[in-house]
Short mmCIF file of N, CA, C and O in Angstrom, two decimals:
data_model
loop_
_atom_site.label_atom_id
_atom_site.label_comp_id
_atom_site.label_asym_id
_atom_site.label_seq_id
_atom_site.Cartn_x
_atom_site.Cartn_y
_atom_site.Cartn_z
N UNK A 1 -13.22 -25.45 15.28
CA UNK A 1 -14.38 -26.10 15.82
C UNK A 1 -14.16 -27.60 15.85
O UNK A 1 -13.53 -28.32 15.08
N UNK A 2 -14.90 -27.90 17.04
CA UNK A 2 -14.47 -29.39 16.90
C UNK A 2 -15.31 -30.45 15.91
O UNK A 2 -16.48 -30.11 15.77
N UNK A 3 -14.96 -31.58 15.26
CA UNK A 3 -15.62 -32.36 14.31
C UNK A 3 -16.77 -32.72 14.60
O UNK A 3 -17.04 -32.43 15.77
N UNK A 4 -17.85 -33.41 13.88
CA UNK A 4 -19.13 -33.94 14.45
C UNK A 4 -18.52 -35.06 14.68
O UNK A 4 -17.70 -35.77 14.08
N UNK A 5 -19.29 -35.11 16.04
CA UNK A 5 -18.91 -36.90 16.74
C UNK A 5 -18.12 -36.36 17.18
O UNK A 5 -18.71 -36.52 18.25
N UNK A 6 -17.17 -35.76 17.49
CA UNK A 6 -16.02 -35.57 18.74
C UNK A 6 -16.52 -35.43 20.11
O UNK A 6 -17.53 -34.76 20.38
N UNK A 7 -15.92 -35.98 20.88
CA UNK A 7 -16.32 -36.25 22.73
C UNK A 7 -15.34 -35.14 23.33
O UNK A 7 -15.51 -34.75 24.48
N UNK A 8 -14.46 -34.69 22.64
CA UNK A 8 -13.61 -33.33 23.18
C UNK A 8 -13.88 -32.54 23.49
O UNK A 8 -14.61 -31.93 22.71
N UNK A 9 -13.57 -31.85 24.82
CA UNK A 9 -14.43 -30.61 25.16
C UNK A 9 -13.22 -29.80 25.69
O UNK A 9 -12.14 -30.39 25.66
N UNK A 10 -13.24 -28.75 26.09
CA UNK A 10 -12.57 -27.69 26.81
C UNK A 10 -11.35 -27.22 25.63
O UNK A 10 -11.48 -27.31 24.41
N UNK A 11 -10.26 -26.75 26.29
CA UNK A 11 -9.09 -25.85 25.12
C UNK A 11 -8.82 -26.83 23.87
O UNK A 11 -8.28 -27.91 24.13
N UNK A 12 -9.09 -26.61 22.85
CA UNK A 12 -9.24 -27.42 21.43
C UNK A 12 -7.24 -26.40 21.25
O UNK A 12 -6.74 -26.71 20.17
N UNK A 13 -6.71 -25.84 21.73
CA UNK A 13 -5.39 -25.26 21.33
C UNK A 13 -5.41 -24.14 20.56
O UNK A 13 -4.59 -24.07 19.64
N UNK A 14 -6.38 -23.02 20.80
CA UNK A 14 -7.29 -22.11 20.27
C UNK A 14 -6.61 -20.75 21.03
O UNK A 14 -7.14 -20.38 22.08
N UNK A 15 -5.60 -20.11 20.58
CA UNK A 15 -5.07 -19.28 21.69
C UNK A 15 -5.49 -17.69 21.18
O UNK A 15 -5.21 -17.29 20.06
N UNK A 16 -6.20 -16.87 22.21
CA UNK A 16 -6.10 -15.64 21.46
C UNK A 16 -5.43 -14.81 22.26
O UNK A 16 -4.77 -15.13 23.24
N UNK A 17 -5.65 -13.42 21.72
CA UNK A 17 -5.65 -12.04 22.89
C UNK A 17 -6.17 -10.88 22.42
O UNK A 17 -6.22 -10.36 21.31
N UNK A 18 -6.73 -10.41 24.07
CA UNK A 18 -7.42 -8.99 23.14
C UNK A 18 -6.35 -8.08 23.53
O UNK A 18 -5.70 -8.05 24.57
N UNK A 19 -6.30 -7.07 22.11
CA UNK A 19 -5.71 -5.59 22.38
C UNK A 19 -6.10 -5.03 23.74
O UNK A 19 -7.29 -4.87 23.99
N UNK A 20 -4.97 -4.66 24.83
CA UNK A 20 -5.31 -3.74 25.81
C UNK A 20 -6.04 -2.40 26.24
O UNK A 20 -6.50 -2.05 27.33
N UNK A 21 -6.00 -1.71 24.90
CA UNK A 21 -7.03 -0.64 24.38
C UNK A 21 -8.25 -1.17 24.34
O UNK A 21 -9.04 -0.38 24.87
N UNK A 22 -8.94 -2.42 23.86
CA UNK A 22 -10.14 -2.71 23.28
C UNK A 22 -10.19 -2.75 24.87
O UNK A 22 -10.73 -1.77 25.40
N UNK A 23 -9.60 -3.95 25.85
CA UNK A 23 -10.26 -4.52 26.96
C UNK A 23 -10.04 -3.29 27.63
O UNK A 23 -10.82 -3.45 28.56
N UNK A 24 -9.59 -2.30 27.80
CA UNK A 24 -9.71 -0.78 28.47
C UNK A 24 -11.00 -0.10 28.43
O UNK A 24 -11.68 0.30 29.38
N UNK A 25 -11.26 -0.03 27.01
CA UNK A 25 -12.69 0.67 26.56
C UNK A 25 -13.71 -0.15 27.06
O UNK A 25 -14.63 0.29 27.74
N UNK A 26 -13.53 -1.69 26.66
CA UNK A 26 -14.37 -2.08 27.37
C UNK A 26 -14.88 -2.48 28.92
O UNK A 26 -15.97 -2.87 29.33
N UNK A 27 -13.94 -2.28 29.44
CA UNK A 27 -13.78 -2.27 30.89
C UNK A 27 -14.69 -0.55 31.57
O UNK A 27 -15.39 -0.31 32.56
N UNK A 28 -14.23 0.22 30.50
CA UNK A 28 -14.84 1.69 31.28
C UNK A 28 -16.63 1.68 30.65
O UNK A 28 -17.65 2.16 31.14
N UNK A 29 -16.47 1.17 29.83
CA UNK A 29 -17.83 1.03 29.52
C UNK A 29 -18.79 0.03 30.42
O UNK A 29 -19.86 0.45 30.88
N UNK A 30 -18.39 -1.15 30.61
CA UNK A 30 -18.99 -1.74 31.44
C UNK A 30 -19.31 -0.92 32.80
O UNK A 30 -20.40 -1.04 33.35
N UNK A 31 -18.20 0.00 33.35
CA UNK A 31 -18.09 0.53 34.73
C UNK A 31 -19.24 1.55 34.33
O UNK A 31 -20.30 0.95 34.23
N UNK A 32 -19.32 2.49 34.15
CA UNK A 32 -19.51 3.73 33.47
C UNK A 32 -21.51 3.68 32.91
O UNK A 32 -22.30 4.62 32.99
N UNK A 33 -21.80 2.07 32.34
CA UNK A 33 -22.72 2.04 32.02
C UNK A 33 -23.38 0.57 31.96
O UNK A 33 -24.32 0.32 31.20
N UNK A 34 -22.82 -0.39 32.84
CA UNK A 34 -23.25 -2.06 32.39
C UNK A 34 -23.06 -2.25 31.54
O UNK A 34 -22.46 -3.32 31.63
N UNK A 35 -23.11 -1.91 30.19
CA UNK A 35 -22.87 -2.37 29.04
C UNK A 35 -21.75 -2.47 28.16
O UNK A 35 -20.85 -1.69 28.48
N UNK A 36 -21.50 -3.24 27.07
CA UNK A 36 -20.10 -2.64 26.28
C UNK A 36 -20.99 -2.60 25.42
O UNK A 36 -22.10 -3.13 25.45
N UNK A 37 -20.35 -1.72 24.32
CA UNK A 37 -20.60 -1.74 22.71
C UNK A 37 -19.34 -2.29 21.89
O UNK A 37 -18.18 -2.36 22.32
N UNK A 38 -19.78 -2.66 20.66
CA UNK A 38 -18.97 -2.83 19.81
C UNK A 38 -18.92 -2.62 18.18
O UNK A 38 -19.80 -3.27 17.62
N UNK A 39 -18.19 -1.96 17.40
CA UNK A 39 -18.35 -1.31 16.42
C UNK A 39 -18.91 -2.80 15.35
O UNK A 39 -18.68 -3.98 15.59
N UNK A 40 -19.63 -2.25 14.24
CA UNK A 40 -19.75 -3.35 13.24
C UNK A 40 -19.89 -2.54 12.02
O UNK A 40 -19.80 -1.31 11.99
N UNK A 41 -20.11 -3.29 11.04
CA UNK A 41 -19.81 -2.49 9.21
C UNK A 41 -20.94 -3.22 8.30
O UNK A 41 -21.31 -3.03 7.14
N UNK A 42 -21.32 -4.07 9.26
CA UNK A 42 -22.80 -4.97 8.82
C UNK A 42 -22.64 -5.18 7.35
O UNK A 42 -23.08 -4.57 6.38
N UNK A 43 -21.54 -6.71 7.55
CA UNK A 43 -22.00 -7.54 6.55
C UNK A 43 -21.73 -8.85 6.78
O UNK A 43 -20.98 -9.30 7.64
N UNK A 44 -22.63 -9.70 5.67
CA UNK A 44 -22.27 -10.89 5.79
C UNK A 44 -21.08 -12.03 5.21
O UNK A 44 -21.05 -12.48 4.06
N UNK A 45 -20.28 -12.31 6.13
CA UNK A 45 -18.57 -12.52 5.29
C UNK A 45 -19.26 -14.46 4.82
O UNK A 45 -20.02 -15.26 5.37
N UNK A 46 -18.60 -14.45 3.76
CA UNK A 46 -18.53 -15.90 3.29
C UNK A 46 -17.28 -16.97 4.05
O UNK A 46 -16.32 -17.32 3.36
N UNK A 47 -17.36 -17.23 4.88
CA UNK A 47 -16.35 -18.30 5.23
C UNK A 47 -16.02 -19.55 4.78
O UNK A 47 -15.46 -20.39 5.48
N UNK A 48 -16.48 -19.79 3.21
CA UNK A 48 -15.87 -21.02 3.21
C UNK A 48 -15.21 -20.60 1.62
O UNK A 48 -15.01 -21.38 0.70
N UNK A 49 -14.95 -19.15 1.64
CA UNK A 49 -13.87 -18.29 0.29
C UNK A 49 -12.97 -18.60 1.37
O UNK A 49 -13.10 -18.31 2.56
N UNK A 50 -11.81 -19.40 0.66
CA UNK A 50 -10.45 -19.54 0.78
C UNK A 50 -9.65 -18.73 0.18
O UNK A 50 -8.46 -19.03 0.06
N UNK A 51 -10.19 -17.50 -0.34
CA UNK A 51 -8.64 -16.75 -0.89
C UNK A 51 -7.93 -15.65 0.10
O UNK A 51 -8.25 -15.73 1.29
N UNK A 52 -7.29 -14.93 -0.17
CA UNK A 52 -7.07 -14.21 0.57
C UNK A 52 -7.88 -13.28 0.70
O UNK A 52 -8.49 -13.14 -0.36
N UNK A 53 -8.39 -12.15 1.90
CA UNK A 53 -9.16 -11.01 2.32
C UNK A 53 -10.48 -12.20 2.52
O UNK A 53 -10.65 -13.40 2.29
N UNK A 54 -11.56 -10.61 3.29
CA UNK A 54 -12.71 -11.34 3.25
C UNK A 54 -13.90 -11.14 2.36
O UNK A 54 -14.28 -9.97 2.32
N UNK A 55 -14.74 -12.21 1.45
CA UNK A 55 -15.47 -12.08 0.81
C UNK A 55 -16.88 -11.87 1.76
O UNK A 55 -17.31 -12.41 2.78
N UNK A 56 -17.43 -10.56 0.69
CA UNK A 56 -19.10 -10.76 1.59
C UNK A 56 -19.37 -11.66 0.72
O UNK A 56 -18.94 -12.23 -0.28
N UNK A 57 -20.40 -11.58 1.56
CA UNK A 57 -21.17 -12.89 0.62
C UNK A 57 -22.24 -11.97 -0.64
O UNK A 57 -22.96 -10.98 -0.56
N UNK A 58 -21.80 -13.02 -1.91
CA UNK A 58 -22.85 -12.87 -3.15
C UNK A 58 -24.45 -13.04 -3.42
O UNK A 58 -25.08 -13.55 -4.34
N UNK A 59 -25.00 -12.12 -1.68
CA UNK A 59 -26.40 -12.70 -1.82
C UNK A 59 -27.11 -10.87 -2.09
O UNK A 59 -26.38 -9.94 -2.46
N UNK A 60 -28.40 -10.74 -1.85
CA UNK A 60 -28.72 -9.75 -1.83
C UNK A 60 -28.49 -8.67 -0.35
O UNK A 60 -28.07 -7.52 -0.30
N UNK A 61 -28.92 -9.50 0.67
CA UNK A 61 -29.11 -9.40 1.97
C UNK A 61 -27.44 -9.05 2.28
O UNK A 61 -27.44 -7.85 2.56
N UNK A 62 -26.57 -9.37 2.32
CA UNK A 62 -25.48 -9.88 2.94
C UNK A 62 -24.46 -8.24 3.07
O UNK A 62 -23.30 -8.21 3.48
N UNK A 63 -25.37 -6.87 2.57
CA UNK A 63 -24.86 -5.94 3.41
C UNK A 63 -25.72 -5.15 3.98
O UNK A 63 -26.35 -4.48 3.17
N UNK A 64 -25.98 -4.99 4.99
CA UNK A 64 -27.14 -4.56 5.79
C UNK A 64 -27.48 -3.06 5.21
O UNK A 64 -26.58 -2.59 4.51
N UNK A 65 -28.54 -2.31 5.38
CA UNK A 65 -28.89 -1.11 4.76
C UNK A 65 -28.67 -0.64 5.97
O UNK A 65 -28.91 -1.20 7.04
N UNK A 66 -27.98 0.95 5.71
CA UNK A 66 -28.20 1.93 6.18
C UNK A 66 -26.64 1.83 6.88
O UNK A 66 -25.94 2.79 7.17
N UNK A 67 -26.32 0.45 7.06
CA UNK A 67 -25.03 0.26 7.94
C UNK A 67 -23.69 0.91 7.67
O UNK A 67 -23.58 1.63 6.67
N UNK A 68 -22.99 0.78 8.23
CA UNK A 68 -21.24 1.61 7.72
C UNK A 68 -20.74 0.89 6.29
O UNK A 68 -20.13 1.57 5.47
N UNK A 69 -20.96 -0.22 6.10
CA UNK A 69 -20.52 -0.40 4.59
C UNK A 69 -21.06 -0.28 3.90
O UNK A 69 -20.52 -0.03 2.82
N UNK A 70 -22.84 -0.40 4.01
CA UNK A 70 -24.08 0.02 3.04
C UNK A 70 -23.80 1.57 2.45
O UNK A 70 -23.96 1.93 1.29
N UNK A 71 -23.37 2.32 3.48
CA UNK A 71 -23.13 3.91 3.37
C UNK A 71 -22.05 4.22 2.41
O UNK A 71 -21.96 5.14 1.60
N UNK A 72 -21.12 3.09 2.76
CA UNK A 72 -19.61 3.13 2.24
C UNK A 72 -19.39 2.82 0.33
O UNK A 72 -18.54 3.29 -0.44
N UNK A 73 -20.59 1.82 0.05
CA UNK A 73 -21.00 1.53 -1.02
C UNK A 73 -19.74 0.15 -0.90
O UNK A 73 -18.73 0.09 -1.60
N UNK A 74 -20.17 -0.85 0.17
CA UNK A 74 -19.48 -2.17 0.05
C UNK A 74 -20.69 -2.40 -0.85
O UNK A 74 -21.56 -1.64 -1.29
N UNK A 75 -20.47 -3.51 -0.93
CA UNK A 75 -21.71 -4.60 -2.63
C UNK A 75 -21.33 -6.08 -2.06
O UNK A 75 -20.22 -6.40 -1.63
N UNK A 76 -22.15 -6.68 -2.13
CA UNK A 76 -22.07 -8.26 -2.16
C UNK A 76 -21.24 -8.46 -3.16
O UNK A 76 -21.12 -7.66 -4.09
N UNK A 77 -20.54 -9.61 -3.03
CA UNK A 77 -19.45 -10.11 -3.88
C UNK A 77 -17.85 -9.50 -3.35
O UNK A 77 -16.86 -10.20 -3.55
N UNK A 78 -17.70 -8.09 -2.63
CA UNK A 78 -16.80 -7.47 -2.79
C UNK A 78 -15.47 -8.01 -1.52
O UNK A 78 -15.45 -7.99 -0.29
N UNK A 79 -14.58 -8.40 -2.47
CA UNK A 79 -13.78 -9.21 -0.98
C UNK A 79 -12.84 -7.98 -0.48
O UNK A 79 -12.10 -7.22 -1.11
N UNK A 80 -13.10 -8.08 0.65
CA UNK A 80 -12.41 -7.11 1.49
C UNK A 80 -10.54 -7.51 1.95
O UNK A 80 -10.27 -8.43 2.73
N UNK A 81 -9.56 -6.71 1.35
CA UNK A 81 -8.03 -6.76 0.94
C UNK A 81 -7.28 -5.91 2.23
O UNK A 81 -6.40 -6.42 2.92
N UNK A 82 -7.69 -4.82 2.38
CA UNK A 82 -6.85 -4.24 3.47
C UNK A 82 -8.21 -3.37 4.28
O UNK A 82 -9.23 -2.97 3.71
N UNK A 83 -7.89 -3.23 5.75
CA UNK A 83 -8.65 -2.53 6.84
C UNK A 83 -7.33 -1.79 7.56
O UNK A 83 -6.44 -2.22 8.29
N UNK A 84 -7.72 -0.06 6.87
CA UNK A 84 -6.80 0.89 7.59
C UNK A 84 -5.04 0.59 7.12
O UNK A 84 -4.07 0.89 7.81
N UNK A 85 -5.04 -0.13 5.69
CA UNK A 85 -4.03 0.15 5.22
C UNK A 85 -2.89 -1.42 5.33
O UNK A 85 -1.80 -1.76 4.88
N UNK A 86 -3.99 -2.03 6.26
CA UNK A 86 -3.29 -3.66 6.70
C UNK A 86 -3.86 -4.55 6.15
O UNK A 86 -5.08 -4.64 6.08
N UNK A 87 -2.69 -5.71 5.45
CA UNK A 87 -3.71 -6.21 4.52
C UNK A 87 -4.75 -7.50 5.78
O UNK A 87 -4.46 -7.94 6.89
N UNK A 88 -5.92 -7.71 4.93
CA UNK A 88 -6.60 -8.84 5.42
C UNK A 88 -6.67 -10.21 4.88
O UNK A 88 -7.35 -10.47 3.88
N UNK A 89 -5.95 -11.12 5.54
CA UNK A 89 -6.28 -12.60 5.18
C UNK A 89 -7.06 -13.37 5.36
O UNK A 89 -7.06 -14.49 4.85
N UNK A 90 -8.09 -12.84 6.31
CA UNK A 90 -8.97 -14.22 6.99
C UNK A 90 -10.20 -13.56 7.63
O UNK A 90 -9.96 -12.91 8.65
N UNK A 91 -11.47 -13.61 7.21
CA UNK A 91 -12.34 -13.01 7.83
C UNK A 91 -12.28 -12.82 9.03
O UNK A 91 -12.42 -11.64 9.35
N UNK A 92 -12.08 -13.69 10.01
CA UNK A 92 -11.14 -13.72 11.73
C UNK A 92 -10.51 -12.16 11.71
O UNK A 92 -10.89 -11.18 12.35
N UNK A 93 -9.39 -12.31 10.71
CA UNK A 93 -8.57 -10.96 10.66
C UNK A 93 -9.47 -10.00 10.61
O UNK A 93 -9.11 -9.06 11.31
N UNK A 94 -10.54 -9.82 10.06
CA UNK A 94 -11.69 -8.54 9.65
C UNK A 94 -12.04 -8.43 10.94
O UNK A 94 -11.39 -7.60 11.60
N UNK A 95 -12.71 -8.91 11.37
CA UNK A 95 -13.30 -8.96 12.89
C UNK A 95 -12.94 -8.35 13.77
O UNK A 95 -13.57 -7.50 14.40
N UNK A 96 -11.43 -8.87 13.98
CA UNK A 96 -10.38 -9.07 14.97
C UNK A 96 -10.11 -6.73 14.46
O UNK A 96 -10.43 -5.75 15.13
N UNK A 97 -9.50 -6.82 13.20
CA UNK A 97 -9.32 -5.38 13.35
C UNK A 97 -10.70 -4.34 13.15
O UNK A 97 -10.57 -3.31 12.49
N UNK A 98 -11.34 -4.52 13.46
CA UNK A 98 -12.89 -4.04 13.44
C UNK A 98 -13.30 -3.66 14.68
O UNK A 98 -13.77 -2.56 14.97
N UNK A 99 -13.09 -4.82 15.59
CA UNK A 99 -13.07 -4.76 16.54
C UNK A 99 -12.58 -4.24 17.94
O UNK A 99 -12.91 -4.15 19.12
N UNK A 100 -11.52 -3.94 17.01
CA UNK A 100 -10.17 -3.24 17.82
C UNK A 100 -10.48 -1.66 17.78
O UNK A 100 -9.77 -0.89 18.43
N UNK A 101 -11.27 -1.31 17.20
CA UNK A 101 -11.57 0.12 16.93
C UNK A 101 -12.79 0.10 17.53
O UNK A 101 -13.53 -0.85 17.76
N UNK A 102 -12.96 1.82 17.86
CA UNK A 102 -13.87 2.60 18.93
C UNK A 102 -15.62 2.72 18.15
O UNK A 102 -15.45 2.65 16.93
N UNK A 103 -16.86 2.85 18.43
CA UNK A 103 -17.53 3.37 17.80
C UNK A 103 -17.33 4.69 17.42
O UNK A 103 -16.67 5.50 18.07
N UNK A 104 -17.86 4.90 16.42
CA UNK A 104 -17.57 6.51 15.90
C UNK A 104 -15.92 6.87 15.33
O UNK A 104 -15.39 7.96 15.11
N UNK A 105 -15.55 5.93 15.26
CA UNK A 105 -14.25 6.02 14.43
C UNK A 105 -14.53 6.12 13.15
O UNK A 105 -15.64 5.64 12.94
N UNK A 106 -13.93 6.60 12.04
CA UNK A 106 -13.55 6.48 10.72
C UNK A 106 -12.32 5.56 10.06
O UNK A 106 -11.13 5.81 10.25
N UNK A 107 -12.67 4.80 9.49
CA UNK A 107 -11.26 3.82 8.88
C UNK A 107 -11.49 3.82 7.33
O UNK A 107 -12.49 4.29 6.80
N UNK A 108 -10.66 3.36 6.81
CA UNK A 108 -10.92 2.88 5.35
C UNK A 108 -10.68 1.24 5.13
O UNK A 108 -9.82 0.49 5.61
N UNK A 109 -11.66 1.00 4.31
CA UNK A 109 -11.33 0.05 3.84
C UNK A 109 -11.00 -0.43 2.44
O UNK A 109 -11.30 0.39 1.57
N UNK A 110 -10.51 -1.47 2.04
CA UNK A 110 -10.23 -1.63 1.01
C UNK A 110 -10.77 -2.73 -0.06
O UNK A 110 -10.89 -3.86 0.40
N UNK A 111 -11.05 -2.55 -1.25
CA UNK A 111 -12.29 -3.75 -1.66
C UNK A 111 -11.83 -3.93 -3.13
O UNK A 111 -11.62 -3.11 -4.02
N UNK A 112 -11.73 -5.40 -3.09
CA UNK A 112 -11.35 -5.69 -4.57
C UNK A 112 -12.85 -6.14 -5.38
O UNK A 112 -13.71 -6.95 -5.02
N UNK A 113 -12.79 -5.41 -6.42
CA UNK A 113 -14.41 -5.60 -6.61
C UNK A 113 -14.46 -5.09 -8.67
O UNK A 113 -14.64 -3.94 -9.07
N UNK A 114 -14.27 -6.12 -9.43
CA UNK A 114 -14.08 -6.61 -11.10
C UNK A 114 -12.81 -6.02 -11.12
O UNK A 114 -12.54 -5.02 -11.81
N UNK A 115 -11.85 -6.72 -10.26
CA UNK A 115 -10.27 -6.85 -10.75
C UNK A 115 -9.81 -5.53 -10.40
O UNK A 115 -8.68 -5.09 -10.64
N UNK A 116 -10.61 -5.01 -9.90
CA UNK A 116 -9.68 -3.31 -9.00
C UNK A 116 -9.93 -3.31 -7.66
O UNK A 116 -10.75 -4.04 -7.11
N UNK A 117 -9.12 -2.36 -7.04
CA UNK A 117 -8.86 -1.92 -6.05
C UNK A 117 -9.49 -0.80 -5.73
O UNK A 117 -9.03 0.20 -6.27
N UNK A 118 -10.77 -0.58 -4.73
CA UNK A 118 -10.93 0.33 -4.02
C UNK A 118 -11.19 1.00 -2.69
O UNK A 118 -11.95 0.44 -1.90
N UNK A 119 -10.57 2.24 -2.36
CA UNK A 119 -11.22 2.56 -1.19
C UNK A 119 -12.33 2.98 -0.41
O UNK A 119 -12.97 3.89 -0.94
N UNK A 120 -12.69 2.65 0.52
CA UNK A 120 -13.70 3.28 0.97
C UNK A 120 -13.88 3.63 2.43
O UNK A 120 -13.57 2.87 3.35
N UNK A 121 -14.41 4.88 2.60
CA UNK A 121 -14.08 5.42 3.94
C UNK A 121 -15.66 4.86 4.77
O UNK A 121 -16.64 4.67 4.05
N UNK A 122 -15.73 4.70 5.98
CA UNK A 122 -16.66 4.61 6.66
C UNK A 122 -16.52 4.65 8.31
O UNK A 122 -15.60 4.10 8.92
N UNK A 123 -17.61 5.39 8.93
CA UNK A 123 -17.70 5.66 10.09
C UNK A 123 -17.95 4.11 10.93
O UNK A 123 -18.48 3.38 10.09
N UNK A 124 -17.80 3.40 12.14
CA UNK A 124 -18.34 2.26 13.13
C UNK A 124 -19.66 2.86 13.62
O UNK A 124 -20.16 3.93 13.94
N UNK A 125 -19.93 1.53 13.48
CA UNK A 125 -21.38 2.24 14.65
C UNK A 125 -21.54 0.53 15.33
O UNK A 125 -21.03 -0.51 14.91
N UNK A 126 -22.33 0.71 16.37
CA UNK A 126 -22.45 0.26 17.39
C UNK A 126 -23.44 -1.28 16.89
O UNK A 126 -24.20 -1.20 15.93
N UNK A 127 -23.33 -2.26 17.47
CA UNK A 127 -24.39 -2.98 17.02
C UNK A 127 -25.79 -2.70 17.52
O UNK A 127 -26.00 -2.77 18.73
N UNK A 128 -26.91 -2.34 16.58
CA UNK A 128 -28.14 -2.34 17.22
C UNK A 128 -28.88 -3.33 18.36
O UNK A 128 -30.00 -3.14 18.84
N UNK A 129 -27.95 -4.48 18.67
CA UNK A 129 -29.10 -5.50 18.73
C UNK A 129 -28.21 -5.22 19.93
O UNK A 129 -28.88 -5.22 20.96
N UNK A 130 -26.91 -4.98 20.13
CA UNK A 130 -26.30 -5.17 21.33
C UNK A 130 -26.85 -3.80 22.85
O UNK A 130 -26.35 -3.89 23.97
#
């Protein structure tokens, strides 16, 4: 993001790409129905935890009820280490492989949570709001 007070606008050197699968699905979905969907696990990641994986955040709110990680028994506090067996460094990274997957998929994830390691399986579901 650019600084406060910066007059810079357009490519800040920000390069991505989407998986050809994701922009596939989403391409037939758009055709098929106007819309895309996209899977979520509804929580709220802390971005300014610098360690490795992603931390939810340590609030009450910060895993949605009823959602794929609420189900999964994620917990606030619990920093998320590997998605489907790959580790995660950067909430970006969470996203990014979250994203890459279908609704109605099953993945596991992985959660370091009082100095252990655990798994947990959970179904995608779609964003409500989308």
């Amino acid at each position: 993001m650019p600084s406060a007070g910066s007059s810079s606008s357009g490519n800040i050197g920000l390069g991505f790409a989407i998986p050809s699968d994701q922009a596939r699905r989403t391409a037939d979905q758009l055709i098929a129905t106007g819309k895309a969907t996209h899977p979520i696990i509804g929580v709220l990641l802390d971005r300014r935890y610098s360690g490795e994986g992603a931390l939810v955040q340590d609030m009450s709110d910060a895993v949605t009820p009823n959602a794929p990680a609420d189900k999964a028994g994620v917990e606030p506090g619990d920093v998320i280490v590997r998605f489907e067996g790959k580790p995660i460094r950067t909430p970006d990274q969470l996203i990014v492989s979250i994203r890459s997957r279908a609704v109605g998929e099953t993945v596991t994830l992985t959660v370091e949570r009082d100095g252990k390691q655990i798994d947990l399986r959970m179904t995608l579901e779609a964003d409500p709001e989308k």
